[in-house]
Amino acid sequence: EVQLVESGGGLVQPGGSLTLSCAASGFTFSNHALQWVRQAPGKGLKYVSAISTNGDKTYYANSVEGRFIVSRDNSKNILSLQMGSLRAEDTAVYFCARVAPTYSLDHWGQGTLVAVSS
Amino acid sequence: DIQMTQSPSSLSASVGDRVTITCRASESIKRYLNWYQQKPGKAPNLLIYKTSTLQTGVPSRFSGSGSGTDFTLTISSLQPEDFATYYCQQSYGLLYSFGQGTKVEIK
């Protein structure tokens, strides 16, 4: 069974940093691109970042470019998102998701909440 | 970036109704359009990929159509478990942008 489990969320002050992790199991991790998607409270889904199968290509939404860094460890089946210079508007549930060969997100984690507040 | 616009943003319908949600892309995305269902407090669930192909396990009352910039999700006979929020998503550009969502509520 494919599983994606996020961790690392929490309360952080504006300007602070946080690193999210997504532990994967039940599939060949290195065969799939991965994405981070976030959802602010009561709002819709927003693309955050993506990473290629071997990590050589990374992509970011304009709103997080230069502040967030996505990476992966194919030996440990872990996806990470380093978040810096956090702002109140980064407050959201962050989901990791697997990119299927059909260019859709076919499996999602349960999400982890990041709250940026003083 | 490719912008996705869904309509309506919400709708009220009864069990058994036929429901249609539309999604428009700001430029042609060919058929790289996906649909997701999300229930409160849960992760999104993939319903349809590449415009019209049902994900495994998705009931046949769901269908999708369109190409280029205009797309449609149809639920042929709304069931109680279908009350949820639906999102379209393009996967043609490098950044997989979403529509703003359509909340389907009970009338």
Short mmCIF file of C-alpha atoms in Angstrom, two decimals:
data_model
loop_
_atom_site.label_atom_id
_atom_site.label_comp_id
_atom_site.label_asym_id
_atom_site.label_seq_id
_atom_site.Cartn_x
_atom_site.Cartn_y
_atom_site.Cartn_z
CA GLU A 1 0.00 0.00 0.00
CA VAL A 2 1.33 3.42 -0.97
CA GLN A 3 1.80 5.65 2.06
CA LEU A 4 3.02 9.22 2.42
CA VAL A 5 3.38 10.56 5.96
CA GLU A 6 4.25 14.20 6.60
CA SER A 7 5.82 15.49 9.78
CA GLY A 8 7.56 18.57 11.12
CA GLY A 9 4.73 21.07 11.22
CA GLY A 10 4.12 23.38 14.14
CA LEU A 11 3.95 26.94 15.37
CA VAL A 12 6.76 29.25 14.29
CA GLN A 13 7.33 32.98 14.59
CA PRO A 14 7.40 35.24 11.55
CA GLY A 15 10.86 35.20 10.02
CA GLY A 16 11.56 31.77 11.42
CA SER A 17 12.39 28.48 9.77
CA LEU A 18 10.92 24.99 9.71
CA THR A 19 11.67 21.77 7.86
CA LEU A 20 8.92 19.42 6.78
CA SER A 21 9.48 15.76 5.96
CA CYS A 22 7.44 13.26 4.01
CA ALA A 23 8.23 9.58 4.56
CA ALA A 24 7.19 7.32 1.71
CA SER A 25 6.56 3.59 1.56
CA GLY A 26 4.81 0.99 -0.57
CA PHE A 27 6.30 2.03 -3.93
CA THR A 28 9.61 2.59 -5.70
CA PHE A 29 10.34 6.06 -4.40
CA SER A 30 13.03 6.93 -6.91
CA ASN A 31 10.67 6.32 -9.85
CA HIS A 32 8.34 9.21 -9.01
CA ALA A 33 8.50 12.96 -9.04
CA LEU A 34 6.96 14.51 -5.93
CA GLN A 35 5.20 17.73 -5.03
CA TRP A 36 4.27 19.86 -2.06
CA VAL A 37 0.80 21.43 -2.06
CA ARG A 38 -0.59 23.66 0.68
CA GLN A 39 -4.01 24.75 1.83
CA ALA A 40 -4.53 27.81 3.99
CA PRO A 41 -7.37 27.54 6.54
CA GLY A 42 -10.69 27.58 4.72
CA LYS A 43 -9.02 28.16 1.35
CA GLY A 44 -8.19 26.18 -1.78
CA LEU A 45 -5.22 24.10 -2.86
CA LYS A 46 -2.03 25.83 -3.95
CA TYR A 47 1.02 24.34 -5.60
CA VAL A 48 4.20 24.98 -3.58
CA SER A 49 7.08 23.00 -5.04
CA ALA A 50 8.06 19.99 -7.11
CA ILE A 51 11.14 17.82 -7.49
CA SER A 52 12.19 15.39 -10.20
CA THR A 53 12.89 11.71 -9.64
CA ASN A 54 16.61 12.11 -8.92
CA GLY A 55 16.35 15.60 -7.45
CA ASP A 56 18.24 17.39 -10.19
CA LYS A 57 15.26 19.56 -11.12
CA THR A 58 13.28 21.61 -8.64
CA TYR A 59 10.39 24.03 -9.14
CA TYR A 60 8.74 26.59 -6.89
CA ALA A 61 5.68 28.79 -6.80
CA ASN A 62 6.56 32.47 -7.08
CA SER A 63 5.30 33.03 -3.53
CA VAL A 64 7.99 30.76 -2.01
CA GLU A 65 10.86 31.06 -4.51
CA GLY A 66 14.08 31.98 -2.69
CA ARG A 67 12.66 31.09 0.75
CA PHE A 68 11.85 27.36 0.43
CA ILE A 69 14.11 24.51 -0.67
CA VAL A 70 12.81 21.10 -1.71
CA SER A 71 15.02 18.02 -1.60
CA ARG A 72 14.79 14.25 -1.51
CA ASP A 73 16.82 11.32 -0.21
CA ASN A 74 16.16 8.33 -2.44
CA SER A 75 18.18 6.05 -0.14
CA LYS A 76 15.82 6.81 2.76
CA ASN A 77 12.59 7.42 0.82
CA ILE A 78 12.18 10.89 2.30
CA LEU A 79 11.02 14.15 0.74
CA SER A 80 11.87 17.38 2.56
CA LEU A 81 10.85 21.02 2.43
CA GLN A 82 13.08 23.55 4.15
CA MET A 83 11.07 26.71 4.79
CA GLY A 84 12.75 29.97 5.72
CA SER A 85 11.78 33.61 6.24
CA LEU A 86 8.30 32.40 7.09
CA ARG A 87 5.38 34.78 6.85
CA ALA A 88 1.85 34.73 8.23
CA GLU A 89 0.58 33.93 4.75
CA ASP A 90 2.56 30.67 4.78
CA THR A 91 0.16 29.36 7.43
CA ALA A 92 -1.43 26.26 5.90
CA VAL A 93 -1.70 22.51 5.90
CA TYR A 94 1.14 21.19 3.78
CA PHE A 95 0.57 18.00 1.78
CA CYS A 96 3.15 15.91 -0.04
CA ALA A 97 1.92 14.08 -3.11
CA ARG A 98 3.21 11.55 -5.59
CA VAL A 99 3.25 12.41 -9.29
CA ALA A 100 1.86 9.55 -11.35
CA PRO A 101 3.05 8.76 -14.91
CA THR A 102 -0.25 10.34 -15.99
CA TYR A 103 0.93 13.75 -14.67
CA SER A 104 -1.63 13.69 -11.89
CA LEU A 105 -1.19 13.50 -8.10
CA ASP A 106 -2.39 9.99 -7.38
CA HIS A 107 -1.42 9.63 -3.71
CA TRP A 108 -1.34 12.24 -0.97
CA GLY A 109 -0.21 12.37 2.62
CA GLN A 110 -2.55 13.39 5.41
CA GLY A 111 -0.95 16.83 5.72
CA THR A 112 0.93 18.70 8.43
CA LEU A 113 -0.11 22.09 9.80
CA VAL A 114 2.30 25.01 9.77
CA ALA A 115 1.19 28.07 11.73
CA VAL A 116 3.22 31.27 11.46
CA SER A 117 2.34 33.68 14.25
CA SER A 118 3.92 35.73 16.98
CA ASP B 1 1.91 30.70 -15.09
CA ILE B 2 -1.28 29.02 -16.25
CA GLN B 3 -4.37 30.25 -14.39
CA MET B 4 -7.32 27.94 -13.77
CA THR B 5 -10.83 29.29 -13.19
CA GLN B 6 -13.66 27.09 -11.93
CA SER B 7 -17.35 27.84 -11.91
CA PRO B 8 -19.47 27.94 -9.97
CA SER B 9 -17.61 28.44 -6.69
CA SER B 10 -20.43 26.66 -4.90
CA LEU B 11 -23.71 24.98 -5.72
CA SER B 12 -26.62 23.39 -3.91
CA ALA B 13 -28.08 20.17 -5.26
CA SER B 14 -30.21 17.24 -4.21
CA VAL B 15 -29.44 13.55 -4.20
CA GLY B 16 -30.07 12.23 -7.69
CA ASP B 17 -29.37 15.54 -9.44
CA ARG B 18 -27.04 15.87 -12.39
CA VAL B 19 -24.22 18.26 -11.51
CA THR B 20 -21.79 19.99 -13.86
CA ILE B 21 -18.67 21.94 -12.88
CA THR B 22 -16.62 23.83 -15.42
CA CYS B 23 -12.94 24.71 -15.48
CA ARG B 24 -11.21 27.12 -17.82
CA ALA B 25 -7.46 27.44 -18.41
CA SER B 26 -5.79 30.74 -19.31
CA GLU B 27 -4.07 29.04 -22.24
CA SER B 28 -4.30 25.70 -23.99
CA ILE B 29 -3.40 22.76 -21.76
CA LYS B 30 -4.35 20.17 -24.39
CA ARG B 31 -5.97 17.43 -22.25
CA TYR B 32 -3.68 17.71 -19.21
CA LEU B 33 -6.53 18.34 -16.80
CA ASN B 34 -7.17 16.47 -13.55
CA TRP B 35 -10.05 16.55 -11.07
CA TYR B 36 -9.87 15.97 -7.31
CA GLN B 37 -12.47 15.58 -4.59
CA GLN B 38 -11.76 16.82 -1.08
CA LYS B 39 -13.82 16.28 2.05
CA PRO B 40 -13.34 18.39 5.20
CA GLY B 41 -10.18 17.56 7.12
CA LYS B 42 -9.00 15.10 4.50
CA ALA B 43 -6.42 15.08 1.74
CA PRO B 44 -7.65 15.51 -1.84
CA ASN B 45 -8.51 12.34 -3.74
CA LEU B 46 -7.80 11.95 -7.47
CA LEU B 47 -11.00 11.34 -9.45
CA ILE B 48 -10.11 11.86 -13.10
CA TYR B 49 -6.84 12.35 -14.94
CA LYS B 50 -6.07 13.55 -18.47
CA THR B 51 -9.53 15.07 -18.81
CA SER B 52 -11.63 11.92 -18.95
CA THR B 53 -9.94 8.82 -17.48
CA LEU B 54 -11.38 7.66 -14.18
CA GLN B 55 -8.91 6.78 -11.47
CA THR B 56 -9.21 3.18 -10.25
CA GLY B 57 -12.14 2.77 -7.88
CA VAL B 58 -13.96 5.96 -8.89
CA PRO B 59 -17.67 5.37 -9.60
CA SER B 60 -18.84 5.65 -13.19
CA ARG B 61 -21.31 8.42 -12.32
CA PHE B 62 -18.28 10.74 -12.54
CA SER B 63 -17.16 11.80 -16.00
CA GLY B 64 -14.96 14.45 -17.54
CA SER B 65 -14.69 16.09 -20.92
CA GLY B 66 -13.04 18.95 -22.79
CA SER B 67 -9.79 19.95 -24.40
CA GLY B 68 -7.68 23.03 -24.93
CA THR B 69 -8.99 25.59 -22.44
CA ASP B 70 -12.49 24.40 -21.48
CA PHE B 71 -13.27 21.37 -19.35
CA THR B 72 -16.21 19.87 -17.52
CA LEU B 73 -16.72 17.49 -14.60
CA THR B 74 -20.15 15.86 -14.51
CA ILE B 75 -21.75 13.81 -11.75
CA SER B 76 -24.66 12.04 -13.42
CA SER B 77 -26.66 11.26 -10.27
CA LEU B 78 -25.43 12.92 -7.09
CA GLN B 79 -25.03 10.59 -4.12
CA PRO B 80 -24.79 11.52 -0.42
CA GLU B 81 -21.05 10.75 -0.37
CA ASP B 82 -20.43 13.19 -3.24
CA PHE B 83 -21.02 16.29 -1.15
CA ALA B 84 -17.53 17.73 -1.08
CA THR B 85 -15.28 20.32 -2.72
CA TYR B 86 -13.97 19.63 -6.22
CA TYR B 87 -10.79 21.04 -7.73
CA CYS B 88 -9.48 21.02 -11.26
CA GLN B 89 -5.72 21.05 -11.84
CA GLN B 90 -3.65 21.51 -14.96
CA SER B 91 -0.52 19.40 -15.41
CA TYR B 92 0.63 20.86 -18.73
CA GLY B 93 2.88 23.56 -17.32
CA LEU B 94 5.78 22.92 -14.95
CA LEU B 95 3.74 24.36 -12.09
CA TYR B 96 0.58 22.29 -11.56
CA SER B 97 -1.92 25.03 -10.76
CA PHE B 98 -5.36 24.40 -9.29
CA GLY B 99 -8.73 26.00 -9.77
CA GLN B 100 -10.21 27.73 -6.74
CA GLY B 101 -12.59 24.88 -5.98
CA THR B 102 -16.33 24.19 -6.22
CA LYS B 103 -18.18 23.29 -3.05
CA VAL B 104 -21.13 20.97 -3.65
CA GLU B 105 -23.66 21.31 -0.84
CA ILE B 106 -26.92 19.61 0.03
CA LYS B 107 -30.05 21.49 -1.03
#
